[in-house]
Amino acid sequence: MPLSRQRRFPRARDSVPAARAFALEALLEWDADIADRYDDVRLCVSELATNAVLHGVPPGREFCLTLVVDGPLLRIEVRDSGGGAPRVLREGGEECGGRGLRLVAALADDFGVTVHTPGKTVWMVFKAVAEEVSRPVHADATRGVRA
């Protein structure tokens, strides 16, 4: 059964560290299978929350951070009611900012944008890294089935 947690944050700078802390608290409480990726998750949550505060959330509104753990997958969504279409900037650009989605694209296993009226959801997925476990091979090894 999937685990889920959601929280709204105001359009304010202190919402970024608060969103990061909220995400980590949920993952620790759930004992999520992605402990080796917590730093990546925190950085990506920080990037999406920063984008929401700077570009996505209209004055007086909030953004919503949602985390869902379903087996080995963690899905994180940041929804705001602002316009615009987030995009990954090309490498080597002269812009001072705009590298957050490039970081997300590099660290998350998948990410994308879902457009709503109004607003959008920027989402990312992290998969648990499978550990090498030494297990005895099942009797039907010709099919690659492990016990």
PDB file of C-alpha atoms in Angstrom:
ATOM      1  CA  MET A   1       0.000   0.000   0.000  1.00  0.00           C
ATOM      2  CA  PRO A   2       1.516   3.359  -1.006  1.00  0.00           C
ATOM      3  CA  LEU A   3       2.455   5.893   1.647  1.00  0.00           C
ATOM      4  CA  SER A   4       1.731   9.521   0.936  1.00  0.00           C
ATOM      5  CA  ARG A   5       2.230  12.884   2.576  1.00  0.00           C
ATOM      6  CA  GLN A   6       1.366  16.376   1.391  1.00  0.00           C
ATOM      7  CA  ARG A   7       1.970  19.880   2.687  1.00  0.00           C
ATOM      8  CA  ARG A   8       1.420  23.424   1.445  1.00  0.00           C
ATOM      9  CA  PHE A   9       4.088  26.099   1.730  1.00  0.00           C
ATOM     10  CA  PRO A  10       3.765  29.878   1.333  1.00  0.00           C
ATOM     11  CA  ARG A  11       5.589  31.879  -1.301  1.00  0.00           C
ATOM     12  CA  ALA A  12       8.544  32.681   0.949  1.00  0.00           C
ATOM     13  CA  ARG A  13      12.273  31.951   1.001  1.00  0.00           C
ATOM     14  CA  ASP A  14      12.056  29.993   4.265  1.00  0.00           C
ATOM     15  CA  SER A  15       9.668  27.584   2.556  1.00  0.00           C
ATOM     16  CA  VAL A  16      12.609  25.998   0.693  1.00  0.00           C
ATOM     17  CA  PRO A  17      14.433  24.620   3.773  1.00  0.00           C
ATOM     18  CA  ALA A  18      11.043  23.790   5.321  1.00  0.00           C
ATOM     19  CA  ALA A  19      10.106  21.705   2.241  1.00  0.00           C
ATOM     20  CA  ARG A  20      13.472  19.932   2.352  1.00  0.00           C
ATOM     21  CA  ALA A  21      13.015  19.121   6.047  1.00  0.00           C
ATOM     22  CA  PHE A  22       9.425  17.947   5.475  1.00  0.00           C
ATOM     23  CA  ALA A  23      10.554  15.540   2.741  1.00  0.00           C
ATOM     24  CA  LEU A  24      13.401  14.093   4.802  1.00  0.00           C
ATOM     25  CA  GLU A  25      11.186  13.734   7.882  1.00  0.00           C
ATOM     26  CA  ALA A  26       8.619  11.737   5.889  1.00  0.00           C
ATOM     27  CA  LEU A  27      11.268   9.463   4.364  1.00  0.00           C
ATOM     28  CA  LEU A  28      12.874   8.792   7.743  1.00  0.00           C
ATOM     29  CA  GLU A  29       9.512   8.089   9.342  1.00  0.00           C
ATOM     30  CA  TRP A  30       8.603   5.685   6.537  1.00  0.00           C
ATOM     31  CA  ASP A  31      12.070   4.092   6.606  1.00  0.00           C
ATOM     32  CA  ALA A  32      12.029   4.366   2.809  1.00  0.00           C
ATOM     33  CA  ASP A  33      14.260   2.009   0.838  1.00  0.00           C
ATOM     34  CA  ILE A  34      16.152   4.869  -0.750  1.00  0.00           C
ATOM     35  CA  ALA A  35      18.351   5.908   2.190  1.00  0.00           C
ATOM     36  CA  ASP A  36      21.381   6.001  -0.098  1.00  0.00           C
ATOM     37  CA  ARG A  37      19.628   8.672  -2.194  1.00  0.00           C
ATOM     38  CA  TYR A  38      18.451  11.041   0.561  1.00  0.00           C
ATOM     39  CA  ASP A  39      20.994  13.715  -0.427  1.00  0.00           C
ATOM     40  CA  ASP A  40      19.810  13.601  -4.049  1.00  0.00           C
ATOM     41  CA  VAL A  41      16.190  13.820  -2.912  1.00  0.00           C
ATOM     42  CA  ARG A  42      16.890  16.785  -0.625  1.00  0.00           C
ATOM     43  CA  LEU A  43      18.764  18.657  -3.368  1.00  0.00           C
ATOM     44  CA  CYS A  44      15.992  18.035  -5.920  1.00  0.00           C
ATOM     45  CA  VAL A  45      13.235  19.046  -3.482  1.00  0.00           C
ATOM     46  CA  SER A  46      15.212  22.203  -2.783  1.00  0.00           C
ATOM     47  CA  GLU A  47      15.503  22.976  -6.504  1.00  0.00           C
ATOM     48  CA  LEU A  48      11.801  22.443  -7.228  1.00  0.00           C
ATOM     49  CA  ALA A  49      10.715  24.401  -4.143  1.00  0.00           C
ATOM     50  CA  THR A  50      13.037  27.257  -5.114  1.00  0.00           C
ATOM     51  CA  ASN A  51      11.608  27.280  -8.641  1.00  0.00           C
ATOM     52  CA  ALA A  52       8.076  27.349  -7.243  1.00  0.00           C
ATOM     53  CA  VAL A  53       8.871  30.276  -4.931  1.00  0.00           C
ATOM     54  CA  LEU A  54      10.783  32.281  -7.552  1.00  0.00           C
ATOM     55  CA  HIS A  55       8.804  31.509 -10.696  1.00  0.00           C
ATOM     56  CA  GLY A  56       5.632  29.526 -10.085  1.00  0.00           C
ATOM     57  CA  VAL A  57       3.677  30.778  -7.118  1.00  0.00           C
ATOM     58  CA  PRO A  58       1.706  33.994  -7.656  1.00  0.00           C
ATOM     59  CA  PRO A  59       1.801  36.505  -4.768  1.00  0.00           C
ATOM     60  CA  GLY A  60      -0.414  35.485  -1.872  1.00  0.00           C
ATOM     61  CA  ARG A  61      -0.568  31.845  -2.972  1.00  0.00           C
ATOM     62  CA  GLU A  62       1.150  28.610  -1.944  1.00  0.00           C
ATOM     63  CA  PHE A  63       2.791  25.608  -3.528  1.00  0.00           C
ATOM     64  CA  CYS A  64       2.071  22.023  -2.587  1.00  0.00           C
ATOM     65  CA  LEU A  65       4.731  19.343  -2.022  1.00  0.00           C
ATOM     66  CA  THR A  66       3.567  15.725  -2.280  1.00  0.00           C
ATOM     67  CA  LEU A  67       5.614  12.597  -1.587  1.00  0.00           C
ATOM     68  CA  VAL A  68       4.437   9.100  -2.422  1.00  0.00           C
ATOM     69  CA  VAL A  69       6.383   5.928  -1.681  1.00  0.00           C
ATOM     70  CA  ASP A  70       5.117   2.873  -3.499  1.00  0.00           C
ATOM     71  CA  GLY A  71       7.421  -0.105  -3.057  1.00  0.00           C
ATOM     72  CA  PRO A  72      10.824   0.797  -4.503  1.00  0.00           C
ATOM     73  CA  LEU A  73       9.598   4.075  -6.035  1.00  0.00           C
ATOM     74  CA  LEU A  74       9.459   7.549  -4.545  1.00  0.00           C
ATOM     75  CA  ARG A  75       7.462  10.134  -6.483  1.00  0.00           C
ATOM     76  CA  ILE A  76       7.791  13.779  -5.517  1.00  0.00           C
ATOM     77  CA  GLU A  77       5.513  16.485  -6.897  1.00  0.00           C
ATOM     78  CA  VAL A  78       5.588  20.250  -6.539  1.00  0.00           C
ATOM     79  CA  ARG A  79       2.378  21.914  -7.712  1.00  0.00           C
ATOM     80  CA  ASP A  80       1.800  25.631  -8.078  1.00  0.00           C
ATOM     81  CA  SER A  81      -0.890  27.781  -9.662  1.00  0.00           C
ATOM     82  CA  GLY A  82       1.422  29.986 -11.699  1.00  0.00           C
ATOM     83  CA  GLY A  83       1.924  30.068 -15.428  1.00  0.00           C
ATOM     84  CA  GLY A  84       5.019  29.301 -17.400  1.00  0.00           C
ATOM     85  CA  ALA A  85       6.523  26.099 -18.654  1.00  0.00           C
ATOM     86  CA  PRO A  86       9.589  24.876 -16.758  1.00  0.00           C
ATOM     87  CA  ARG A  87      12.316  23.614 -19.056  1.00  0.00           C
ATOM     88  CA  VAL A  88      15.823  22.288 -18.800  1.00  0.00           C
ATOM     89  CA  LEU A  89      18.265  24.896 -20.078  1.00  0.00           C
ATOM     90  CA  ARG A  90      20.914  23.765 -22.489  1.00  0.00           C
ATOM     91  CA  GLU A  91      24.381  23.133 -21.182  1.00  0.00           C
ATOM     92  CA  GLY A  92      26.885  25.943 -21.512  1.00  0.00           C
ATOM     93  CA  GLY A  93      24.301  28.718 -21.473  1.00  0.00           C
ATOM     94  CA  GLU A  94      25.332  32.142 -20.264  1.00  0.00           C
ATOM     95  CA  GLU A  95      22.430  32.496 -17.820  1.00  0.00           C
ATOM     96  CA  CYS A  96      23.309  33.027 -14.141  1.00  0.00           C
ATOM     97  CA  GLY A  97      20.530  30.709 -12.963  1.00  0.00           C
ATOM     98  CA  GLY A  98      18.288  28.105 -14.460  1.00  0.00           C
ATOM     99  CA  ARG A  99      20.347  25.021 -13.781  1.00  0.00           C
ATOM    100  CA  GLY A 100      17.976  23.512 -11.205  1.00  0.00           C
ATOM    101  CA  LEU A 101      16.015  21.338 -13.617  1.00  0.00           C
ATOM    102  CA  ARG A 102      19.267  20.137 -15.180  1.00  0.00           C
ATOM    103  CA  LEU A 103      20.283  18.916 -11.710  1.00  0.00           C
ATOM    104  CA  VAL A 104      16.902  17.255 -11.251  1.00  0.00           C
ATOM    105  CA  ALA A 105      17.208  15.585 -14.668  1.00  0.00           C
ATOM    106  CA  ALA A 106      20.670  14.286 -13.753  1.00  0.00           C
ATOM    107  CA  LEU A 107      19.824  13.014 -10.262  1.00  0.00           C
ATOM    108  CA  ALA A 108      16.252  11.710 -10.521  1.00  0.00           C
ATOM    109  CA  ASP A 109      15.412   8.550 -12.432  1.00  0.00           C
ATOM    110  CA  ASP A 110      12.595  10.341 -14.233  1.00  0.00           C
ATOM    111  CA  PHE A 111      10.956  13.761 -14.161  1.00  0.00           C
ATOM    112  CA  GLY A 112       8.430  15.807 -16.043  1.00  0.00           C
ATOM    113  CA  VAL A 113       5.827  18.542 -15.997  1.00  0.00           C
ATOM    114  CA  THR A 114       2.055  18.129 -15.985  1.00  0.00           C
ATOM    115  CA  VAL A 115       0.165  21.264 -17.007  1.00  0.00           C
ATOM    116  CA  HIS A 116      -3.098  22.165 -15.215  1.00  0.00           C
ATOM    117  CA  THR A 117      -5.528  25.030 -15.506  1.00  0.00           C
ATOM    118  CA  PRO A 118      -4.302  26.923 -13.604  1.00  0.00           C
ATOM    119  CA  GLY A 119      -0.711  25.995 -12.926  1.00  0.00           C
ATOM    120  CA  LYS A 120       1.447  22.929 -13.239  1.00  0.00           C
ATOM    121  CA  THR A 121       3.001  20.035 -11.357  1.00  0.00           C
ATOM    122  CA  VAL A 122       6.698  19.347 -11.680  1.00  0.00           C
ATOM    123  CA  TRP A 123       7.341  15.748 -10.655  1.00  0.00           C
ATOM    124  CA  MET A 124      10.303  13.437 -10.251  1.00  0.00           C
ATOM    125  CA  VAL A 125      10.770   9.765  -9.471  1.00  0.00           C
ATOM    126  CA  PHE A 126      13.554   8.061  -7.553  1.00  0.00           C
ATOM    127  CA  LYS A 127      14.029   4.299  -7.611  1.00  0.00           C
ATOM    128  CA  ALA A 128      15.597   2.352  -4.772  1.00  0.00           C
ATOM    129  CA  VAL A 129      19.066   1.195  -5.712  1.00  0.00           C
ATOM    130  CA  ALA A 130      19.044  -2.582  -5.637  1.00  0.00           C
ATOM    131  CA  GLU A 131      21.738  -3.967  -3.386  1.00  0.00           C
ATOM    132  CA  GLU A 132      23.725  -6.960  -4.486  1.00  0.00           C
ATOM    133  CA  VAL A 133      22.446  -9.791  -2.328  1.00  0.00           C
ATOM    134  CA  SER A 134      23.976 -13.218  -2.466  1.00  0.00           C
ATOM    135  CA  ARG A 135      21.103 -15.704  -2.657  1.00  0.00           C
ATOM    136  CA  PRO A 136      21.040 -19.361  -3.548  1.00  0.00           C
ATOM    137  CA  VAL A 137      19.912 -20.051  -7.086  1.00  0.00           C
ATOM    138  CA  HIS A 138      16.504 -21.694  -7.421  1.00  0.00           C
ATOM    139  CA  ALA A 139      16.371 -25.226  -8.809  1.00  0.00           C
ATOM    140  CA  ASP A 140      15.019 -23.892 -12.125  1.00  0.00           C
ATOM    141  CA  ALA A 141      18.111 -21.785 -12.849  1.00  0.00           C
ATOM    142  CA  THR A 142      17.682 -22.139 -16.605  1.00  0.00           C
ATOM    143  CA  ARG A 143      14.893 -19.546 -16.451  1.00  0.00           C
ATOM    144  CA  GLY A 144      16.923 -17.138 -14.279  1.00  0.00           C
ATOM    145  CA  VAL A 145      14.556 -17.432 -11.321  1.00  0.00           C
ATOM    146  CA  ARG A 146      16.131 -16.773  -7.935  1.00  0.00           C
ATOM    147  CA  ALA A 147      14.872 -18.014  -4.602  1.00  0.00           C
TER     148      ALA A 147
END
